[in-house]
XYZ file of C-alpha atoms in Angstrom:
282
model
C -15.439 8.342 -4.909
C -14.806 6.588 -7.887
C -14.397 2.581 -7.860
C -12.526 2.491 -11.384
C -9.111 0.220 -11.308
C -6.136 2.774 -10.761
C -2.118 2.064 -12.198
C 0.403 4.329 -10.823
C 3.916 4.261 -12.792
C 6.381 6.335 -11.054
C 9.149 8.482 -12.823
C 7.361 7.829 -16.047
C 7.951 11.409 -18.389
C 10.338 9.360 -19.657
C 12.419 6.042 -20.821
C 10.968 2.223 -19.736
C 8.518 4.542 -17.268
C 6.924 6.050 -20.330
C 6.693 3.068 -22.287
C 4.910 1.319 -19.660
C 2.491 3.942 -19.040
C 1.927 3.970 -23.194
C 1.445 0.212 -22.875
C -0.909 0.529 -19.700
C -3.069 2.725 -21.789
C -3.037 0.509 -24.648
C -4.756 -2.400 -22.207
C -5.170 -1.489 -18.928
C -8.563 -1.473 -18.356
C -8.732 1.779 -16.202
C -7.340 5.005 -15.695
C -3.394 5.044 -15.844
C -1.136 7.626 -13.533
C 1.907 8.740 -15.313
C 3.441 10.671 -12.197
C 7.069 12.568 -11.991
C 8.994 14.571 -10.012
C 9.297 17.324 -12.769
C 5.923 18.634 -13.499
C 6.591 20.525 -16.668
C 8.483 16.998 -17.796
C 5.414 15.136 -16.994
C 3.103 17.722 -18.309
C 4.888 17.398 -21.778
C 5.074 13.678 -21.751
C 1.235 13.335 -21.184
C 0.836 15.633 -24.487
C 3.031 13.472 -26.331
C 1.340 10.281 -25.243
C -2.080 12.580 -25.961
C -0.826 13.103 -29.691
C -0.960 9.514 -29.612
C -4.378 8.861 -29.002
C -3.875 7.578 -25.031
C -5.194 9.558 -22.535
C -3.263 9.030 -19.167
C -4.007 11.400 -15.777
C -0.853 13.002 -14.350
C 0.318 13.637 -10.746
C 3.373 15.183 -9.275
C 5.500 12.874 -7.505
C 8.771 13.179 -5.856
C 9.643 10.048 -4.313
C 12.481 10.998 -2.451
C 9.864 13.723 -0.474
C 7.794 12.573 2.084
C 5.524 15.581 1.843
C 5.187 15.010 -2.624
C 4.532 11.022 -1.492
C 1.695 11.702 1.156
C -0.165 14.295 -0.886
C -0.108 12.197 -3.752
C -1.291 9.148 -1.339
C -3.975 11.647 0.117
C -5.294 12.098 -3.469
C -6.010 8.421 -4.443
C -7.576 7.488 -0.891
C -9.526 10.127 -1.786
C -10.608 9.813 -5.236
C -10.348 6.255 -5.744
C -10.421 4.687 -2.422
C -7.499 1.946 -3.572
C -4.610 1.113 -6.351
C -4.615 -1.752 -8.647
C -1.494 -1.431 -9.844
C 1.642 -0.052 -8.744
C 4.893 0.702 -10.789
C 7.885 1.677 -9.026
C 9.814 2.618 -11.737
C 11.471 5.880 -10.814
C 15.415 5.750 -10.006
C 18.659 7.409 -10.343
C 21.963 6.327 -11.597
C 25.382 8.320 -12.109
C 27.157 8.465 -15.052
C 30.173 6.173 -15.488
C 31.593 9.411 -16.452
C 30.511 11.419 -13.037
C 33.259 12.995 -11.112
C 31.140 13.009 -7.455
C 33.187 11.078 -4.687
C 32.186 7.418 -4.286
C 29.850 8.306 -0.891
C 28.024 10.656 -2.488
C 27.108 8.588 -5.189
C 26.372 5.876 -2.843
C 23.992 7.929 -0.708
C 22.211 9.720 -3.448
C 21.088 6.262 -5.242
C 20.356 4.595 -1.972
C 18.202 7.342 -1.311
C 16.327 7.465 -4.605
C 16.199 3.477 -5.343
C 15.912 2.636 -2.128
C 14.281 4.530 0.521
C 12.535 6.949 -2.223
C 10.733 3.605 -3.498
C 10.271 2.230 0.083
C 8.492 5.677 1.101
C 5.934 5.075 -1.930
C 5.539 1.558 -1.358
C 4.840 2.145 2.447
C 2.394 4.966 1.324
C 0.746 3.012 -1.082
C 0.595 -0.788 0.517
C -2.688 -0.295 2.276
C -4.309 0.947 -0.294
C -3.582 -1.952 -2.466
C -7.020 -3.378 -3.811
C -7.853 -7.446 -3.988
C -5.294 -9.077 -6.282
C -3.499 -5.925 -6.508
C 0.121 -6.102 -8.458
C 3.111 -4.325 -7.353
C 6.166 -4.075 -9.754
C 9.461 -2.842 -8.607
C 12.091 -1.831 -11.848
C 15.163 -3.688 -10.838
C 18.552 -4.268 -12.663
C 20.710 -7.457 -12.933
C 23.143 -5.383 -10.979
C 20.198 -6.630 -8.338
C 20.558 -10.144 -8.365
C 22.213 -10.680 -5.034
C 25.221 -11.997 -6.609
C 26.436 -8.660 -7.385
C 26.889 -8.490 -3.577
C 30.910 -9.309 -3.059
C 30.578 -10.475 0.308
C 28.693 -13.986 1.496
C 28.068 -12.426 4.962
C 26.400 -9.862 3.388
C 24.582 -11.932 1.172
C 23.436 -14.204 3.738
C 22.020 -11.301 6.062
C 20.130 -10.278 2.663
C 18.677 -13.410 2.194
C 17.397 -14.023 5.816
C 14.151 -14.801 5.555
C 13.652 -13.090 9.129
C 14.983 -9.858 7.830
C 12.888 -7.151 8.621
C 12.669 -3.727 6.169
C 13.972 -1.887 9.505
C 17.246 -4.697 9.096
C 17.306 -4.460 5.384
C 17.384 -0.284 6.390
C 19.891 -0.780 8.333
C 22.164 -2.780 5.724
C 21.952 0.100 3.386
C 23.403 2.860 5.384
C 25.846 0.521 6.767
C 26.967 0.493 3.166
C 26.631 4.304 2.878
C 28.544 4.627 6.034
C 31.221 2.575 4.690
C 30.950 4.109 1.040
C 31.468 7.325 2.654
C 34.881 6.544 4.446
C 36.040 4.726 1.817
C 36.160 1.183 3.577
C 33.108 -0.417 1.107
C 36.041 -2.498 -0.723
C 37.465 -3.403 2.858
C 33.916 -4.128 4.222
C 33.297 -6.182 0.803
C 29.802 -4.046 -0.447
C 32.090 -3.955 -3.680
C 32.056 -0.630 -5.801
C 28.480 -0.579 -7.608
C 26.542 1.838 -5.941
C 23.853 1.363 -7.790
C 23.778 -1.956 -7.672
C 23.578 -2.326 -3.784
C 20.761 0.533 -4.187
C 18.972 -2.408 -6.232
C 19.948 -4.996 -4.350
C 17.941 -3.181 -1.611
C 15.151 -2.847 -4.141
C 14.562 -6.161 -4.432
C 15.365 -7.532 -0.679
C 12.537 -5.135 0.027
C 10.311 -6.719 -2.333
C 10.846 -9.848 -0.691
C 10.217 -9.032 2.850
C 6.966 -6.585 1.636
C 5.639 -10.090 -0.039
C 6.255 -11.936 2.875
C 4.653 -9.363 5.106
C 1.549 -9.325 2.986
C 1.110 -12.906 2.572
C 0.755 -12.808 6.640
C -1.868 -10.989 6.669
C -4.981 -11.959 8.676
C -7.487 -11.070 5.565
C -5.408 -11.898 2.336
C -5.624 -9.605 -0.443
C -3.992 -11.900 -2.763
C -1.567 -9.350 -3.758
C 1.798 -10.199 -6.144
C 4.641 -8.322 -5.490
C 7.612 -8.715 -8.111
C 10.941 -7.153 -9.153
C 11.831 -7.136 -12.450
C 15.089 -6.647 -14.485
C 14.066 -4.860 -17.849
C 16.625 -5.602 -19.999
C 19.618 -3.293 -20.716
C 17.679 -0.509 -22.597
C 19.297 2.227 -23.840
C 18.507 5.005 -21.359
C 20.205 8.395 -20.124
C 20.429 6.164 -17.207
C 23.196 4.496 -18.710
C 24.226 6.879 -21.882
C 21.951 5.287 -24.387
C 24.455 2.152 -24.226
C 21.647 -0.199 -23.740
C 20.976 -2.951 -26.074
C 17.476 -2.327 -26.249
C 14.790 0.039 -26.868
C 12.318 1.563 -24.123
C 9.122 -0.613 -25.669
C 11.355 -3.638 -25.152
C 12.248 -2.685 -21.650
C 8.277 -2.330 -21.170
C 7.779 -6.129 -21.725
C 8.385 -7.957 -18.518
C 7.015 -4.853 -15.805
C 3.717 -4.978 -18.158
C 3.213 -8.888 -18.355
C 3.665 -8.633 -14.256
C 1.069 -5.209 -14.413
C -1.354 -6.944 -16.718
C -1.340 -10.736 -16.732
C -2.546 -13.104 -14.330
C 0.835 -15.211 -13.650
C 0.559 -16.194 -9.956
C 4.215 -14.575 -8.965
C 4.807 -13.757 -5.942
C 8.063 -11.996 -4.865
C 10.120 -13.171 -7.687
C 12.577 -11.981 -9.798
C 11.364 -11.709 -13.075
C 13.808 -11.437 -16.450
C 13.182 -9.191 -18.892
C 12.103 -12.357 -21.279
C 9.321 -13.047 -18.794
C 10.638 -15.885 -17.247
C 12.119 -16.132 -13.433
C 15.217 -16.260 -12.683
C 16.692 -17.336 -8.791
C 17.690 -14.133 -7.275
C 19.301 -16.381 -4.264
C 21.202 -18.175 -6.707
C 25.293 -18.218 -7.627
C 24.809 -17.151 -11.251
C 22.323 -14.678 -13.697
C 20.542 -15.724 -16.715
C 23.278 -14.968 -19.822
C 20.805 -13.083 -21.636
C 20.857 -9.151 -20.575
């Protein structure tokens, strides 16, 4: 088994994932996972970042299938033995121009940004090594005051909420997304943006769980908003470029900055994820 330092990236053939794979292999001092759900995808991007001069491994990995997430998980343990890094990059968004009903887009990005990145964090949490950093791709469409509704927003930001709670939360809002009552319930109309919302409630609660444990690890757990890069996400109507939506996830992969469970803007600084207002600069 080897004992080199290990950085997964997830949903990285592509966009800010790729970028921050290219900049993991630029000065990550061990070997860097570029993983997707699309092999032939990932296959290609590894040859382009190859033609480059990096030299990044590649596994298949579907986060949205239990079976993809515990081979992949099976791999590592048995390879490597731990993770030193872990990029949770890999989402979904529709089209402002997609025709699906409302509930469908609202259970298809819960499922991917939510419970697709809680599966691989779940998988991959004990094999987190000693001051291992975890780094979950958020939006502002995250910060918690994208949530219409101060109930809701106040059963998000219980500090006793428990992932099974914060579960429980997001298919209530599928539920009601699905019978068209999420304006009447108050989830608002962003699918997406609850999906992220979850995202980073998670991130929360996973930080608080592993700062109670009885042997710490030391281990920093952070969401990040990127920056509004231009993306298929979004219809290449972001602002920025790819490499500029790679700054804040790789300062939080690569630098030693003491966060813990914070909500990191894509200028590097953190911005209050409880709070009434976001940071004016997207």
């Amino acid at each position: 088994m080897s004992i080199e330092k290990i950085a997964i990236v997830t949903g990285a053939n592509k966009g800010i994932g790729y970028a921050i794979v290219k900049g993991l292999c630029e000065k990550f001092t061990g070997k860097v996972y570029l993983t997707s759900r699309d092999v032939f995808k990932g296959e290609a991007a590894i040859e382009s970042l190859q033609e480059l001069g990096y030299n990044p491994a590649y596994h298949e990995l579907d986060i949205t299938n239990q079976t993809s997430v515990d081979k992949f998980k099976a791999y590592i343990a048995k390879n490597y033995g731990g993770v030193n890094v872990l990029v949770n990059n890999a989402g979904f968004a529709f089209s402002v121009k997609a025709t699906e009903p409302f509930g469908k887009q609202a259970e298809v990005s819960v499922n991917v940004n939510y419970f697709g990145t809680l599966r691989v964090s779940e998988a991959f949490l004990p094999l987190l090594r000693q001051n291992a950093n975890v780094i979950n791709v958020s939006s502002s469409l995250g910060h918690l005051a994208k949530i219409p509704s101060e109930e809701i927003r106040k059963k998000i930001a219980d500090p006793s909420l428990t992932i099974a709670g914060l579960s429980d939360l997001m298919t209530e809002f599928v539920r009601a997304a699905k019978t068209d009552s999420n304006l009447e319930k108050t989830w608002g109309t962003s699918a997406y943006g609850v999906s992220k919302v979850g995202m980073s409630a998670m991130t929360i609660i996973h930080q608080r769980m592993l700062d109670n444990e009885t042997s710490s690890r030391n281990i920093h757990v952070n969401h990040v908003h990127p920056g509004y890069v231009a993306t298929n996400m979004n219809d290449y109507h972001g602002i920025l470029t790819v490499e500029e939506g790679a700054v804040a996830p790789l300062h939080l992969a690569l630098n030693t900055h003491g966060w813990k469970g914070q909500f990191v803007w894509r200028d590097c600084t953190v911005a209050d994820w409880f709070g009434p207002k976001l940071p004016s600069v997207f």
